[in-house]
Amino acid sequence: MDGNGRWAASRGMPRSYGHKAGVEAVRRAVRAAGEAGIRYLTVYAFSSENWSRPADEVRDLMGLMKFFVTRDLAELCANNVHIRVIGDRSGLSQDILGLIETAESRSRENTGLKLNIAFNYGSRDEITRAVGRLVERQVAAGAQAAPITEADISAQLDTAETPDPDLVIRTSGEMRLSNFLLWQAAYAEFVFLPCMWPDFDSQWLRTALDEYASRTRRFGGVTAAKDIAL
Ligand code: FPP
């Protein structure tokens, strides 16, 4: 969800104004994803590297997370959205942890869109934590330890209950992953949109989905001759 700061700066406003508008865009994205029949949506709200931002911006982003969960939980639940938060919880304050636990437990039985909020999330950190748990498991199993498989690693990631993404969308024209779902996005399609995140809406989602639909996915294989459009 990139471009909040630039969107605000282009209006002569502080970065916090862009992040606030970014929350509105999250609401639009969740609604539009549900309407488009998407079953899993993961939004990157705060990275493990975002702590290096100025203290007031970090405070604003923490505040927006609290605001979003407090203000939107009832409506998200009414719309059957299942919320999960991925990322390292050990660095989060007690009040945010409490809100995250409430959001997850209150929405647990919902069967609609699965909304993952990546918060204090970094893919390398997630993989490191997963490997640490696997090492503990291997040590405990001793001589009986089985070789580690890709499935073992996937099962230890924060996204264990979420299928790998088919499509990764990044706004603001930047073309990098910034430590997002590095393992899970191995065969994802990438769409980089020129819009700033606060301008994201159902039309931009449609643009990304149309682009996705035009791609041929090969997963390392080859395209069958019958599937090639001439
Ligand atoms: C990157 O844009 C955006 C972020 C680091 C924060 C994203 C957060 C939100 C959209 C609001 C919180 C969301 C939830 C779900 C509570 P940037 O600020 O780095 O933009 P810039 O590159 O233009 O400076």
Coordinates of N, CA and C and ligand atoms in Angstrom, one line a residue:
M1 N 0.9 -1.2 0.0 CA 0.0 0.0 0.0 C 0.9 1.2 0.0
D2 N 1.6 1.4 -1.1 CA 2.6 2.5 -1.2 C 2.1 3.8 -1.8
G3 N 2.7 4.9 -1.3 CA 2.4 6.2 -1.9 C 1.6 7.1 -1.0
N4 N 1.3 6.7 0.3 CA 0.5 7.6 1.2 C 1.2 8.9 1.4
G5 N 2.6 8.9 1.6 CA 3.3 10.1 1.9 C 3.3 11.0 0.7
R6 N 3.6 10.5 -0.5 CA 3.7 11.3 -1.7 C 2.3 11.9 -2.0
W7 N 1.3 11.1 -1.8 CA -0.1 11.6 -2.1 C -0.4 12.8 -1.2
A8 N 0.0 12.7 0.1 CA -0.2 13.8 1.0 C 0.6 15.0 0.6
A9 N 1.9 14.8 0.3 CA 2.8 15.9 0.0 C 2.3 16.6 -1.2
S10 N 1.8 15.9 -2.2 CA 1.3 16.6 -3.4 C 0.1 17.5 -3.1
R11 N -0.5 17.3 -2.0 CA -1.6 18.2 -1.5 C -1.2 19.2 -0.5
G12 N 0.2 19.3 -0.3 CA 0.7 20.2 0.8 C 0.3 19.8 2.2
M13 N 0.1 18.5 2.4 CA -0.4 18.0 3.7 C 0.7 17.1 4.3
P14 N 0.6 16.9 5.6 CA 1.6 16.0 6.3 C 1.3 14.5 5.9
R15 N 2.3 13.7 6.2 CA 2.3 12.3 5.8 C 1.1 11.6 6.5
S16 N 0.8 12.0 7.7 CA -0.3 11.4 8.5 C -1.6 11.5 7.8
Y17 N -1.8 12.6 7.0 CA -3.0 12.8 6.2 C -3.1 11.7 5.1
G18 N -2.0 11.4 4.6 CA -1.9 10.3 3.5 C -2.2 8.9 4.1
H19 N -1.7 8.7 5.3 CA -2.0 7.4 6.0 C -3.5 7.2 6.3
K20 N -4.0 8.4 6.8 CA -5.5 8.4 7.1 C -6.3 8.1 5.9
A21 N -5.9 8.7 4.8 CA -6.6 8.5 3.5 C -6.4 7.0 3.1
G22 N -5.2 6.5 3.5 CA -4.9 5.1 3.1 C -5.8 4.1 3.8
V23 N -6.3 4.5 5.0 CA -7.3 3.6 5.7 C -8.6 3.5 4.9
E24 N -9.0 4.7 4.4 CA -10.2 4.7 3.5 C -10.0 3.8 2.3
A25 N -8.8 3.8 1.7 CA -8.5 2.9 0.6 C -8.5 1.5 1.0
V26 N -8.1 1.2 2.2 CA -8.2 -0.2 2.7 C -9.6 -0.7 2.7
R27 N -10.5 0.2 3.2 CA -11.9 -0.1 3.3 C -12.5 -0.4 1.9
R28 N -12.1 0.5 0.9 CA -12.6 0.3 -0.4 C -12.0 -1.0 -1.0
A29 N -10.7 -1.3 -0.7 CA -10.1 -2.5 -1.3 C -10.8 -3.8 -0.7
V30 N -11.1 -3.8 0.6 CA -11.7 -5.0 1.2 C -13.1 -5.2 0.5
R31 N -13.9 -4.1 0.4 CA -15.2 -4.2 -0.2 C -15.1 -4.7 -1.7
A32 N -14.2 -4.1 -2.4 CA -14.0 -4.4 -3.9 C -13.5 -5.8 -4.0
A33 N -12.6 -6.3 -3.1 CA -12.1 -7.6 -3.2 C -13.3 -8.6 -3.0
G34 N -14.1 -8.4 -2.0 CA -15.2 -9.2 -1.7 C -16.1 -9.3 -2.9
E35 N -16.4 -8.1 -3.5 CA -17.3 -8.1 -4.6 C -16.8 -8.8 -5.8
A36 N -15.4 -8.8 -6.0 CA -14.8 -9.4 -7.1 C -14.6 -11.0 -6.9
G37 N -15.0 -11.4 -5.7 CA -15.0 -12.9 -5.5 C -13.6 -13.3 -5.0
I38 N -12.8 -12.4 -4.6 CA -11.4 -12.8 -4.1 C -11.6 -13.4 -2.7
R39 N -10.9 -14.5 -2.4 CA -11.2 -15.2 -1.1 C -10.1 -14.8 -0.1
Y40 N -8.9 -14.4 -0.5 CA -7.9 -14.0 0.4 C -7.3 -12.7 0.0
L41 N -7.1 -11.8 1.0 CA -6.5 -10.5 0.7 C -5.5 -10.2 1.8
T42 N -4.3 -9.9 1.5 CA -3.3 -9.6 2.5 C -2.8 -8.1 2.3
V43 N -3.0 -7.3 3.3 CA -2.5 -5.9 3.1 C -1.3 -5.6 4.0
Y44 N -0.4 -4.9 3.4 CA 0.9 -4.7 4.2 C 0.8 -3.3 4.9
A45 N 0.5 -3.4 6.1 CA 0.2 -2.1 6.9 C 1.4 -1.5 7.6
F46 N 2.3 -2.4 8.1 CA 3.4 -1.9 8.9 C 4.5 -2.9 8.8
S47 N 5.7 -2.6 8.3 CA 6.7 -3.6 8.1 C 7.7 -3.5 9.3
S48 N 8.4 -4.6 9.4 CA 9.4 -4.7 10.6 C 10.4 -3.6 10.4
E49 N 10.6 -3.1 9.2 CA 11.5 -2.0 8.9 C 10.9 -0.6 9.2
N50 N 9.6 -0.5 9.2 CA 9.0 0.8 9.4 C 9.2 1.5 10.8
W51 N 9.8 0.7 11.7 CA 10.1 1.3 13.0 C 11.2 2.4 12.9
S52 N 11.9 2.3 11.7 CA 13.0 3.3 11.5 C 12.4 4.7 11.1
R53 N 11.1 4.8 10.9 CA 10.5 6.1 10.5 C 10.5 7.0 11.7
P54 N 10.3 8.3 11.5 CA 10.2 9.2 12.7 C 9.2 8.8 13.7
A55 N 9.4 9.0 15.0 CA 8.6 8.5 16.1 C 7.1 8.9 15.9
D56 N 6.9 10.2 15.4 CA 5.5 10.6 15.3 C 4.8 9.8 14.2
E57 N 5.5 9.5 13.1 CA 4.8 8.7 12.1 C 4.5 7.3 12.6
V58 N 5.5 6.7 13.3 CA 5.2 5.3 13.9 C 4.0 5.4 14.8
R59 N 3.9 6.5 15.6 CA 2.8 6.6 16.5 C 1.5 6.7 15.7
D60 N 1.5 7.5 14.6 CA 0.3 7.6 13.8 C -0.1 6.3 13.2
L61 N 0.9 5.5 12.7 CA 0.5 4.2 12.1 C 0.0 3.3 13.1
M62 N 0.5 3.3 14.4 CA 0.0 2.4 15.4 C -1.4 2.9 15.8
G63 N -1.6 4.2 15.8 CA -2.9 4.8 16.1 C -4.0 4.4 15.0
L64 N -3.5 4.4 13.8 CA -4.5 4.0 12.7 C -4.9 2.5 12.8
M65 N -3.9 1.7 13.2 CA -4.2 0.3 13.3 C -5.3 0.1 14.4
K66 N -5.1 0.8 15.5 CA -6.1 0.7 16.6 C -7.5 1.3 16.1
F67 N -7.4 2.4 15.4 CA -8.6 3.1 14.9 C -9.3 2.1 14.0
F68 N -8.6 1.5 13.1 CA -9.2 0.6 12.1 C -9.9 -0.6 12.7
V69 N -9.2 -1.2 13.7 CA -9.8 -2.4 14.3 C -11.0 -2.0 15.1
T70 N -10.8 -0.9 15.9 CA -11.9 -0.5 16.8 C -13.2 -0.1 15.9
R71 N -12.9 0.8 15.0 CA -14.0 1.4 14.2 C -14.7 0.4 13.2
D72 N -13.8 -0.5 12.6 CA -14.3 -1.3 11.5 C -14.7 -2.7 11.8
L73 N -14.3 -3.2 13.0 CA -14.5 -4.6 13.3 C -16.0 -5.0 13.2
A74 N -16.9 -4.2 13.7 CA -18.3 -4.6 13.7 C -18.8 -4.8 12.2
E75 N -18.4 -3.8 11.4 CA -18.8 -3.8 10.0 C -18.2 -5.0 9.2
L76 N -16.9 -5.2 9.5 CA -16.2 -6.3 8.9 C -16.9 -7.6 9.2
C77 N -17.2 -7.8 10.5 CA -17.9 -9.0 10.9 C -19.3 -9.1 10.3
A78 N -20.0 -8.0 10.2 CA -21.3 -8.0 9.5 C -21.2 -8.4 8.1
N79 N -20.0 -8.1 7.5 CA -19.8 -8.5 6.1 C -19.1 -9.9 6.0
N80 N -19.0 -10.6 7.1 CA -18.5 -12.0 7.1 C -17.0 -12.1 6.9
V81 N -16.3 -11.0 7.1 CA -14.8 -11.0 6.9 C -14.1 -11.7 8.1
H82 N -13.2 -12.5 7.7 CA -12.4 -13.2 8.7 C -11.0 -12.5 8.8
I83 N -10.7 -12.0 10.0 CA -9.4 -11.2 10.1 C -8.3 -12.0 10.7
R84 N -7.1 -11.9 10.1 CA -6.0 -12.5 10.8 C -4.8 -11.4 10.7
V85 N -4.0 -11.4 11.7 CA -2.9 -10.4 11.7 C -1.6 -11.3 11.6
I86 N -0.8 -11.0 10.6 CA 0.5 -11.7 10.5 C 1.6 -10.7 10.8
G87 N 2.7 -11.3 11.3 CA 3.9 -10.5 11.7 C 4.3 -10.9 13.1
D88 N 5.3 -10.2 13.5 CA 5.9 -10.5 14.9 C 5.2 -9.7 15.9
R89 N 4.5 -10.5 16.8 CA 3.7 -9.8 17.8 C 4.5 -9.4 19.0
S90 N 5.7 -9.9 19.1 CA 6.5 -9.7 20.3 C 6.9 -8.2 20.5
G91 N 6.9 -7.4 19.3 CA 7.3 -6.0 19.5 C 6.1 -5.1 19.6
L92 N 4.9 -5.6 19.8 CA 3.7 -4.7 19.8 C 3.2 -4.4 21.3
S93 N 2.6 -3.3 21.4 CA 2.2 -2.9 22.8 C 0.9 -3.7 23.2
Q94 N 0.7 -3.7 24.5 CA -0.4 -4.5 25.0 C -1.7 -4.1 24.5
D95 N -2.0 -2.8 24.3 CA -3.3 -2.4 23.8 C -3.5 -2.9 22.4
I96 N -2.5 -2.8 21.5 CA -2.6 -3.3 20.1 C -2.8 -4.8 20.1
L97 N -2.0 -5.5 21.0 CA -2.2 -7.0 21.0 C -3.6 -7.4 21.4
G98 N -4.2 -6.6 22.4 CA -5.5 -6.9 22.9 C -6.5 -6.8 21.7
L99 N -6.3 -5.7 20.9 CA -7.3 -5.4 19.8 C -7.2 -6.5 18.7
I100 N -5.9 -6.9 18.5 CA -5.7 -7.9 17.5 C -6.4 -9.2 17.9
E101 N -6.2 -9.6 19.2 CA -6.8 -10.8 19.6 C -8.3 -10.7 19.6
T102 N -8.9 -9.6 19.9 CA -10.3 -9.4 19.8 C -10.8 -9.6 18.4
A103 N -10.1 -8.9 17.5 CA -10.5 -8.9 16.1 C -10.5 -10.4 15.5
E104 N -9.4 -11.1 15.9 CA -9.3 -12.4 15.4 C -10.3 -13.4 16.0
S105 N -10.5 -13.2 17.3 CA -11.5 -14.2 17.9 C -12.9 -13.8 17.5
R106 N -13.3 -12.5 17.4 CA -14.6 -12.2 17.0 C -15.0 -12.6 15.6
S107 N -13.9 -12.6 14.7 CA -14.2 -12.9 13.3 C -13.9 -14.3 12.9
R108 N -13.4 -15.1 13.9 CA -12.9 -16.5 13.6 C -13.9 -17.3 12.8
E109 N -15.2 -17.3 13.1 CA -16.2 -18.2 12.5 C -16.7 -17.6 11.1
N110 N -16.2 -16.4 10.8 CA -16.7 -15.8 9.5 C -16.2 -16.6 8.3
T111 N -17.0 -16.8 7.3 CA -16.7 -17.6 6.2 C -16.4 -16.9 4.9
G112 N -16.5 -15.5 5.0 CA -16.3 -14.7 3.7 C -14.8 -14.5 3.5
L113 N -14.5 -13.3 3.0 CA -13.2 -12.9 2.6 C -12.2 -13.1 3.8
K114 N -11.1 -13.7 3.6 CA -10.0 -13.8 4.6 C -9.1 -12.6 4.5
L115 N -9.2 -11.7 5.4 CA -8.3 -10.5 5.4 C -7.1 -10.7 6.3
N116 N -5.9 -10.8 5.7 CA -4.7 -10.8 6.5 C -4.2 -9.4 6.6
I117 N -3.9 -8.9 7.8 CA -3.2 -7.6 7.9 C -1.8 -7.9 8.4
A118 N -0.9 -7.5 7.5 CA 0.6 -7.7 7.8 C 1.0 -6.5 8.6
F119 N 1.3 -6.8 9.9 CA 1.6 -5.7 10.8 C 2.8 -6.1 11.7
N120 N 3.8 -5.2 11.7 CA 5.1 -5.5 12.2 C 5.6 -6.8 11.5
Y121 N 5.4 -6.8 10.2 CA 5.7 -8.0 9.3 C 6.9 -7.7 8.5
G122 N 7.7 -8.7 8.4 CA 8.8 -8.7 7.4 C 9.0 -10.1 7.0
S123 N 9.2 -10.4 5.7 CA 9.3 -11.8 5.3 C 10.5 -12.5 5.8
R124 N 11.6 -11.8 5.8 CA 12.9 -12.4 6.3 C 12.7 -12.7 7.8
D125 N 12.1 -11.8 8.5 CA 11.8 -12.1 10.0 C 10.9 -13.3 10.2
E126 N 9.9 -13.3 9.3 CA 8.9 -14.5 9.4 C 9.6 -15.8 9.1
I127 N 10.5 -15.8 8.1 CA 11.2 -17.0 7.7 C 12.2 -17.4 8.9
T128 N 12.8 -16.4 9.4 CA 13.8 -16.7 10.5 C 13.1 -17.3 11.7
R129 N 11.9 -16.7 12.0 CA 11.2 -17.3 13.2 C 10.7 -18.7 12.9
A130 N 10.3 -18.9 11.6 CA 9.8 -20.3 11.2 C 11.0 -21.3 11.3
V131 N 12.2 -20.9 10.8 CA 13.3 -21.8 10.8 C 13.7 -22.1 12.3
G132 N 13.6 -21.1 13.1 CA 14.0 -21.3 14.6 C 13.1 -22.4 15.2
R133 N 11.8 -22.3 14.9 CA 10.9 -23.3 15.4 C 11.2 -24.7 14.8
L134 N 11.5 -24.7 13.5 CA 11.9 -26.0 12.9 C 13.1 -26.6 13.6
V135 N 14.1 -25.8 13.8 CA 15.3 -26.3 14.4 C 15.0 -26.9 15.8
E136 N 14.2 -26.1 16.6 CA 13.8 -26.7 17.9 C 13.1 -28.0 17.7
R137 N 12.3 -28.2 16.7 CA 11.6 -29.4 16.5 C 12.5 -30.5 16.1
Q138 N 13.5 -30.2 15.3 CA 14.5 -31.2 14.9 C 15.3 -31.6 16.0
V139 N 15.7 -30.7 16.8 CA 16.6 -31.0 18.0 C 15.8 -31.9 18.9
A140 N 14.5 -31.6 19.2 CA 13.7 -32.4 20.1 C 13.6 -33.8 19.5
A141 N 13.5 -33.9 18.2 CA 13.3 -35.3 17.6 C 14.6 -36.1 17.5
G142 N 15.7 -35.4 17.7 CA 17.0 -36.1 17.8 C 17.2 -37.0 16.5
A143 N 17.6 -38.2 16.8 CA 18.0 -39.1 15.7 C 16.8 -39.4 14.8
Q144 N 15.6 -39.2 15.4 CA 14.3 -39.6 14.6 C 13.9 -38.4 13.7
A145 N 14.6 -37.3 13.7 CA 14.2 -36.1 12.9 C 14.2 -36.4 11.4
A146 N 13.0 -36.1 10.8 CA 12.9 -36.3 9.3 C 13.5 -35.1 8.6
P147 N 13.9 -35.3 7.3 CA 14.4 -34.1 6.6 C 13.3 -33.0 6.5
I148 N 13.7 -31.8 6.5 CA 12.8 -30.7 6.4 C 12.3 -30.5 5.0
T149 N 11.0 -30.4 4.8 CA 10.5 -30.2 3.4 C 10.0 -28.7 3.3
E150 N 9.7 -28.4 2.0 CA 9.1 -27.1 1.7 C 7.8 -26.9 2.5
A151 N 7.0 -28.0 2.5 CA 5.7 -28.0 3.2 C 5.9 -27.7 4.7
D152 N 7.0 -28.2 5.3 CA 7.3 -27.9 6.7 C 7.5 -26.5 6.9
I153 N 8.3 -25.8 6.0 CA 8.6 -24.4 6.2 C 7.3 -23.6 6.0
S154 N 6.5 -23.9 4.9 CA 5.2 -23.2 4.7 C 4.3 -23.2 6.0
A155 N 4.3 -24.4 6.6 CA 3.4 -24.6 7.7 C 3.9 -23.9 8.9
Q156 N 5.1 -23.4 9.0 CA 5.6 -22.7 10.1 C 5.5 -21.1 9.9
L157 N 5.1 -20.7 8.7 CA 5.0 -19.3 8.4 C 3.8 -18.7 9.0
D158 N 3.7 -17.4 9.2 CA 2.5 -16.8 9.8 C 1.3 -17.0 8.9
T159 N 1.6 -17.3 7.6 CA 0.5 -17.4 6.6 C 0.1 -18.9 6.5
A160 N 0.4 -19.7 7.4 CA 0.2 -21.2 7.3 C -1.2 -21.5 6.8
E161 N -2.2 -20.8 7.2 CA -3.5 -21.1 6.8 C -4.0 -20.4 5.5
T162 N -3.1 -19.7 4.9 CA -3.4 -19.0 3.7 C -2.7 -19.5 2.5
P163 N -3.4 -19.8 1.4 CA -2.7 -20.3 0.2 C -1.7 -19.2 -0.3
D164 N -0.7 -19.7 -1.1 CA 0.2 -18.7 -1.7 C -0.6 -17.7 -2.6
P165 N -0.1 -16.4 -2.6 CA -0.9 -15.4 -3.4 C -0.7 -15.7 -4.9
D166 N -1.8 -15.5 -5.6 CA -1.8 -15.6 -7.1 C -1.3 -14.2 -7.7
L167 N -1.6 -13.2 -7.0 CA -1.3 -11.8 -7.5 C -0.8 -10.9 -6.4
V168 N 0.3 -10.2 -6.6 CA 0.7 -9.2 -5.7 C 0.6 -7.8 -6.4
I169 N -0.1 -6.9 -5.8 CA -0.3 -5.6 -6.3 C 0.5 -4.6 -5.5
R170 N 1.3 -3.7 -6.1 CA 2.0 -2.7 -5.4 C 1.6 -1.3 -6.1
T171 N 1.2 -0.4 -5.3 CA 0.9 0.9 -5.9 C 2.1 1.8 -5.8
S172 N 1.9 3.0 -6.4 CA 2.9 4.1 -6.4 C 4.0 4.0 -7.5
G173 N 3.9 2.9 -8.3 CA 4.9 2.8 -9.4 C 6.2 2.2 -9.0
E174 N 6.5 2.0 -7.6 CA 7.7 1.4 -7.2 C 7.7 -0.1 -7.6
M175 N 8.8 -0.6 -8.1 CA 8.8 -2.0 -8.5 C 9.8 -2.8 -7.6
R176 N 9.4 -3.1 -6.4 CA 10.1 -3.9 -5.5 C 9.2 -4.6 -4.6
L177 N 9.7 -5.6 -3.9 CA 8.8 -6.4 -3.0 C 8.9 -5.9 -1.5
S178 N 10.0 -5.2 -1.2 CA 10.1 -4.7 0.2 C 9.8 -5.7 1.3
N179 N 10.4 -6.9 1.1 CA 10.3 -7.9 2.2 C 8.9 -8.4 2.5
F180 N 8.1 -8.4 1.4 CA 6.7 -8.9 1.5 C 6.5 -10.3 0.9
L181 N 6.1 -11.3 1.7 CA 5.7 -12.6 1.3 C 6.8 -13.2 0.3
L182 N 8.0 -13.1 0.7 CA 9.1 -13.5 -0.3 C 9.0 -15.0 -0.6
W183 N 8.7 -15.8 0.4 CA 8.6 -17.3 0.2 C 7.3 -17.6 -0.6
Q184 N 6.2 -17.0 -0.1 CA 4.9 -17.3 -0.6 C 4.7 -16.8 -2.0
A185 N 5.4 -15.7 -2.4 CA 5.1 -15.1 -3.7 C 6.0 -15.7 -4.8
A186 N 6.6 -16.9 -4.6 CA 7.5 -17.5 -5.5 C 7.0 -17.6 -6.9
Y187 N 5.7 -17.9 -7.1 CA 5.1 -18.0 -8.4 C 3.9 -17.0 -8.6
A188 N 3.9 -16.0 -7.7 CA 2.8 -15.0 -7.9 C 3.0 -14.1 -9.1
E189 N 2.0 -13.6 -9.7 CA 2.1 -12.5 -10.7 C 2.2 -11.2 -10.0
F190 N 2.9 -10.3 -10.6 CA 3.1 -8.9 -10.0 C 2.5 -7.9 -10.9
V191 N 1.7 -7.0 -10.3 CA 1.2 -5.9 -11.0 C 1.6 -4.6 -10.3
F192 N 2.3 -3.7 -11.0 CA 2.7 -2.4 -10.3 C 1.8 -1.3 -10.9
L193 N 1.0 -0.7 -10.0 CA 0.1 0.3 -10.5 C 0.7 1.7 -10.3
P194 N 0.4 2.6 -11.2 CA 0.9 4.0 -11.1 C 0.2 4.8 -10.1
C195 N -0.9 4.4 -9.5 CA -1.7 5.2 -8.6 C -1.1 5.1 -7.2
M196 N -1.3 6.2 -6.5 CA -0.9 6.2 -5.1 C -1.9 5.5 -4.2
W197 N -1.5 4.8 -3.2 CA -2.4 4.0 -2.4 C -3.7 4.7 -2.0
P198 N -3.7 5.9 -1.6 CA -5.0 6.5 -1.2 C -6.0 6.7 -2.3
D199 N -5.5 6.6 -3.6 CA -6.4 6.6 -4.7 C -6.9 5.3 -5.2
F200 N -6.5 4.2 -4.5 CA -6.9 2.9 -4.9 C -8.4 2.7 -4.7
D201 N -9.0 2.1 -5.7 CA -10.4 1.8 -5.6 C -10.8 0.6 -6.5
S202 N -12.1 0.3 -6.6 CA -12.5 -0.9 -7.4 C -12.0 -0.9 -8.8
Q203 N -11.9 0.4 -9.4 CA -11.4 0.4 -10.8 C -10.0 0.0 -10.9
W204 N -9.2 0.4 -10.0 CA -7.8 0.0 -10.0 C -7.6 -1.5 -9.7
L205 N -8.5 -2.0 -8.9 CA -8.4 -3.4 -8.6 C -8.8 -4.2 -9.9
R206 N -9.8 -3.6 -10.6 CA -10.2 -4.2 -11.9 C -9.0 -4.2 -12.9
T207 N -8.3 -3.1 -12.9 CA -7.2 -2.9 -13.8 C -6.1 -4.0 -13.5
A208 N -5.9 -4.2 -12.2 CA -4.9 -5.3 -11.8 C -5.4 -6.7 -12.2
L209 N -6.7 -6.9 -11.9 CA -7.2 -8.2 -12.2 C -7.2 -8.5 -13.7
D210 N -7.5 -7.5 -14.5 CA -7.5 -7.7 -16.0 C -6.1 -8.0 -16.4
E211 N -5.1 -7.3 -15.9 CA -3.7 -7.6 -16.2 C -3.4 -9.0 -15.8
Y212 N -3.8 -9.4 -14.6 CA -3.5 -10.8 -14.1 C -4.1 -11.8 -15.1
A213 N -5.4 -11.5 -15.5 CA -6.1 -12.5 -16.4 C -5.4 -12.6 -17.8
S214 N -4.6 -11.6 -18.1 CA -3.9 -11.7 -19.5 C -2.6 -12.4 -19.4
R215 N -2.2 -12.8 -18.2 CA -0.9 -13.5 -18.1 C -1.0 -15.0 -18.3
T216 N 0.0 -15.6 -18.7 CA 0.0 -17.1 -18.8 C 1.0 -17.6 -17.7
R217 N 0.4 -18.3 -16.8 CA 1.2 -18.8 -15.7 C 1.8 -20.2 -16.0
R218 N 3.1 -20.4 -15.8 CA 3.7 -21.6 -16.2 C 4.3 -22.4 -15.1
F219 N 4.5 -21.8 -13.9 CA 5.0 -22.4 -12.7 C 6.3 -23.2 -13.0
G220 N 7.1 -22.7 -13.9 CA 8.4 -23.3 -14.2 C 8.2 -24.3 -15.3
G221 N 7.0 -24.6 -15.8 CA 6.8 -25.5 -16.9 C 6.8 -24.8 -18.2
V222 N 6.1 -25.4 -19.2 CA 6.0 -24.8 -20.5 C 4.5 -24.6 -20.8
T223 N 4.2 -23.7 -21.7 CA 2.8 -23.5 -22.1 C 2.5 -24.5 -23.2
A224 N 1.4 -25.2 -22.9 CA 0.9 -26.2 -24.0 C 0.5 -25.4 -25.2
A225 N 0.9 -26.0 -26.4 CA 0.7 -25.3 -27.7 C -0.8 -24.9 -27.8
K226 N -1.7 -25.8 -27.3 CA -3.1 -25.5 -27.5 C -3.6 -24.3 -26.7
D227 N -2.8 -23.9 -25.7 CA -3.1 -22.7 -24.8 C -2.5 -21.4 -25.3
I228 N -1.7 -21.5 -26.4 CA -1.1 -20.2 -26.9 C -2.1 -19.5 -27.8
A229 N -2.5 -18.3 -27.5 CA -3.4 -17.6 -28.4 C -2.6 -17.0 -29.5
L230 N -3.0 -17.3 -30.7 CA -2.3 -16.8 -31.9 C -2.9 -15.5 -32.4
Ligands
FPP1 C1 3.7 3.1 2.5 O1 3.6 4.3 1.9 C2 2.6 2.9 3.4 C3 2.8 2.5 4.7 C4 4.1 2.3 5.3 C5 1.7 2.4 5.7 C6 0.4 1.8 5.1 C7 -0.6 2.0 6.1 C8 -1.9 2.3 5.8 C9 -2.5 2.3 4.5 C10 -2.9 2.6 7.0 C11 -3.0 1.6 8.0 C12 -3.7 0.4 7.5 C13 -4.4 -0.5 8.3 C14 -4.9 -1.7 7.7 C15 -4.8 -0.1 9.6 P1 4.6 5.5 2.3 O2 4.0 6.3 3.4 O3 5.9 5.0 2.5 O4 4.5 6.4 1.0 P2 5.6 7.2 0.3 O5 6.5 6.2 -0.3 O6 4.9 8.0 -0.7 O7 6.3 8.0 1.3

